[in-house]
Amino acid sequence: GQNIDQPTEMTATEGAIVQINCTYQTSGFNGLFWYQQHAGEAPTFLSYNVLDGLEEKGRFSSFLSRSKGYSYLLLKELQMKDSASYLCAVRDEWNNNDMRFGAGTRLTVKP
Amino acid sequence: DTAVSQTPKYLVTQMGNDKSIKCEQNLGHDTMYWYKQDSKKFLKIMFSYNNKELIINETVPNRFSPKSPDKAHLNLHINSLELGDSAVYFCASSPRGAGNYEQYFGPGTRLTVT
């Protein structure tokens, strides 16, 4: 089975930096994804990690430690439009098409 | 052009009815999925089809039946709807194979059972 845990809610200030953590316990691992979901909309892809380390894409970075079963999503220079839910998802080792999502972290960015 | 489309966007129906949700992708992907997102925003996989073959069938009630006429379409038929079926249903698609590929989601179908 798979357990994927994230904080339920976070609040941050415009222009600041926020880190959203994700821990996972899986029987197999073949990659970790972060998705952004605005209220009433579909999830959209943000980042992918399969090896340990940091992946940077503009204002967003994602880190993975496979030995610790841990990832984080780092958002820099926060903007009001970054208010959304952020979903951590893990892909199964044995079935590349099986991806399990965490419950998501609802981020509120305040002026 | 819309990559993954779903119809209808909203569906309100009564308990006991049978309804279908349609999904189409024009990305040329081999794999399509159905997810259910409940009121707590938890996104759970229901089905996955790879090139018209079922490869994941989660423990959802057999009232739910996916149908894939071709690899660009994956429809979801629901029999004898229940109150607990109220949720947003997302269709998604992805290329087959390992590597850095993500799933592309449709806009969702908000199903309300009264």
XYZ file of C-alpha atoms in Angstrom:
225
model
C 0.000 0.000 0.000
C 0.909 3.630 -0.087
C 0.641 6.402 2.502
C 1.274 9.932 1.371
C 1.115 12.690 3.981
C 1.051 16.444 3.540
C -0.026 19.311 5.800
C -3.657 20.190 5.230
C -3.298 23.956 5.099
C -0.584 26.611 5.019
C -0.605 30.388 4.903
C 2.154 32.657 3.630
C 2.691 36.279 2.654
C 3.072 37.642 -0.841
C 6.744 37.843 -1.809
C 7.825 35.295 0.792
C 9.100 31.723 0.439
C 7.084 28.685 1.490
C 8.025 25.020 1.733
C 5.379 22.322 1.458
C 6.473 18.933 2.756
C 5.387 15.477 1.656
C 6.298 12.170 3.256
C 5.469 8.849 1.704
C 5.572 5.164 2.552
C 5.234 2.987 -0.513
C 5.827 -0.614 -1.422
C 7.576 0.563 -4.580
C 8.743 3.917 -5.882
C 9.285 5.182 -9.402
C 9.003 8.929 -9.192
C 7.300 11.697 -7.259
C 5.180 14.436 -8.799
C 3.859 17.750 -7.587
C 0.648 19.152 -9.022
C -1.085 22.489 -8.509
C -4.860 22.665 -8.346
C -6.769 25.938 -8.202
C -10.252 25.814 -6.718
C -12.733 24.405 -9.192
C -10.073 23.520 -11.730
C -8.101 20.472 -12.810
C -4.668 19.599 -11.379
C -1.739 20.783 -13.484
C 1.781 19.385 -13.453
C 4.523 21.295 -11.629
C 7.517 19.021 -11.126
C 8.920 15.514 -11.158
C 11.702 13.903 -9.095
C 13.000 10.365 -9.416
C 16.576 10.824 -8.161
C 17.646 12.424 -4.896
C 18.245 16.129 -4.983
C 16.745 19.400 -6.016
C 14.981 20.179 -9.286
C 14.499 23.872 -10.023
C 11.949 25.362 -12.405
C 11.698 29.111 -12.131
C 10.079 30.126 -8.856
C 9.295 26.512 -8.005
C 11.765 23.868 -6.828
C 11.198 20.309 -5.666
C 13.447 18.154 -3.531
C 13.522 14.406 -3.033
C 15.186 12.097 -0.529
C 14.307 8.500 -1.371
C 15.991 7.055 1.727
C 13.831 9.254 3.941
C 10.671 8.968 1.881
C 10.516 12.739 1.831
C 9.950 15.513 -0.660
C 9.247 19.196 -0.508
C 7.993 21.817 -2.902
C 9.574 25.250 -2.497
C 7.761 28.296 -3.815
C 9.723 31.534 -3.983
C 8.569 35.127 -4.480
C 5.021 34.130 -3.699
C 2.263 35.722 -5.720
C -1.431 35.923 -4.966
C -2.112 33.574 -7.872
C -0.109 30.858 -6.088
C -3.046 30.384 -3.717
C -4.097 26.840 -4.580
C -3.876 23.256 -3.421
C -0.589 21.454 -3.987
C -0.790 17.708 -4.476
C 2.076 15.292 -3.927
C 1.815 12.067 -5.955
C 3.952 8.931 -6.070
C 4.231 6.584 -9.042
C 4.305 2.867 -8.417
C 7.520 0.983 -9.160
C 5.846 -2.018 -10.710
C 3.093 -0.264 -12.572
C 4.244 2.976 -14.122
C 0.681 3.984 -14.769
C -0.415 3.765 -11.151
C -0.011 7.139 -9.459
C -1.276 7.791 -5.941
C -2.050 11.255 -4.666
C -1.791 12.787 -1.224
C -4.742 14.749 0.115
C -3.135 18.026 -0.908
C -1.995 21.151 0.922
C -4.167 24.224 0.575
C -1.912 27.271 0.395
C -3.312 30.741 1.019
C -1.148 33.684 0.014
C -2.001 36.918 1.820
C -1.031 40.467 0.835
C -7.260 23.000 -28.844
C -8.372 21.249 -25.674
C -6.019 18.387 -24.791
C -8.346 16.411 -22.510
C -12.048 17.171 -22.617
C -14.951 15.863 -20.568
C -18.692 16.146 -20.933
C -20.777 17.156 -19.201
C -19.100 19.674 -16.912
C -21.970 19.546 -14.444
C -24.384 16.694 -13.841
C -27.260 16.792 -11.377
C -29.374 13.679 -11.092
C -31.481 11.667 -8.685
C -30.615 8.556 -6.765
C -31.132 5.361 -8.703
C -30.525 6.885 -12.116
C -27.894 5.720 -14.606
C -25.540 8.288 -16.113
C -22.437 8.459 -18.296
C -19.489 10.844 -18.439
C -17.445 11.072 -21.612
C -13.750 11.788 -21.978
C -11.617 12.397 -25.034
C -7.925 13.225 -25.439
C -6.217 14.497 -28.580
C -2.655 14.090 -27.312
C -2.045 10.674 -28.838
C -1.476 9.190 -25.373
C -1.822 5.467 -24.797
C -3.075 5.599 -21.214
C -6.200 7.167 -19.775
C -7.517 7.351 -16.213
C -10.560 8.144 -14.155
C -10.174 9.810 -10.766
C -12.726 10.716 -8.119
C -12.202 13.800 -5.972
C -14.515 13.954 -3.003
C -15.530 16.883 -0.820
C -12.293 16.588 1.148
C -10.385 17.116 -2.104
C -8.765 13.698 -1.936
C -7.974 12.574 -5.494
C -8.338 8.806 -5.821
C -7.676 6.711 -8.894
C -10.578 4.585 -10.061
C -9.541 3.090 -13.380
C -6.691 3.145 -15.833
C -6.821 2.010 -19.446
C -3.749 1.436 -21.568
C -4.476 1.285 -25.268
C -8.008 0.047 -24.560
C -6.974 -2.533 -21.959
C -7.860 -2.195 -18.300
C -4.662 -2.206 -16.261
C -5.834 -0.819 -12.934
C -9.203 -1.579 -11.461
C -9.417 -0.152 -7.985
C -11.935 -1.462 -5.516
C -14.746 0.720 -6.711
C -18.333 -0.554 -6.767
C -19.218 -2.517 -9.861
C -21.908 0.079 -10.530
C -19.049 1.984 -12.143
C -17.983 0.638 -15.520
C -15.361 2.227 -17.766
C -15.644 1.806 -21.501
C -12.936 2.606 -24.027
C -14.049 2.439 -27.671
C -10.553 3.519 -28.769
C -7.415 4.816 -27.121
C -8.532 8.438 -27.434
C -11.742 7.895 -25.482
C -12.531 6.602 -22.007
C -16.114 6.903 -20.848
C -17.454 6.223 -17.372
C -20.896 4.732 -16.894
C -22.501 4.727 -13.469
C -25.550 2.602 -12.629
C -27.969 3.094 -9.755
C -26.439 6.336 -8.557
C -26.122 6.867 -4.795
C -25.712 9.991 -2.681
C -22.101 9.036 -1.942
C -21.269 9.183 -5.627
C -21.466 12.977 -5.482
C -17.960 14.215 -6.290
C -15.866 15.696 -9.057
C -14.705 13.103 -11.565
C -11.518 13.824 -13.481
C -10.345 12.103 -16.607
C -6.596 12.158 -17.341
C -4.178 10.816 -19.928
C -0.448 10.142 -20.132
C 2.050 8.571 -22.528
C 3.019 4.984 -21.840
C 6.437 4.057 -20.573
C 8.885 5.111 -17.891
C 10.449 8.489 -17.568
C 9.411 11.997 -16.840
C 5.834 11.927 -18.024
C 2.964 13.507 -16.217
C -0.765 13.082 -16.415
C -2.868 15.662 -18.182
C -6.219 16.219 -16.546
C -9.536 17.133 -18.042
C -11.603 19.973 -16.550
C -13.637 17.637 -14.362
C -17.302 16.684 -14.138
C -19.099 17.776 -10.992
C -21.674 15.112 -10.225
C -24.402 15.882 -7.696
C -26.783 13.105 -6.699
C -29.940 14.222 -4.925
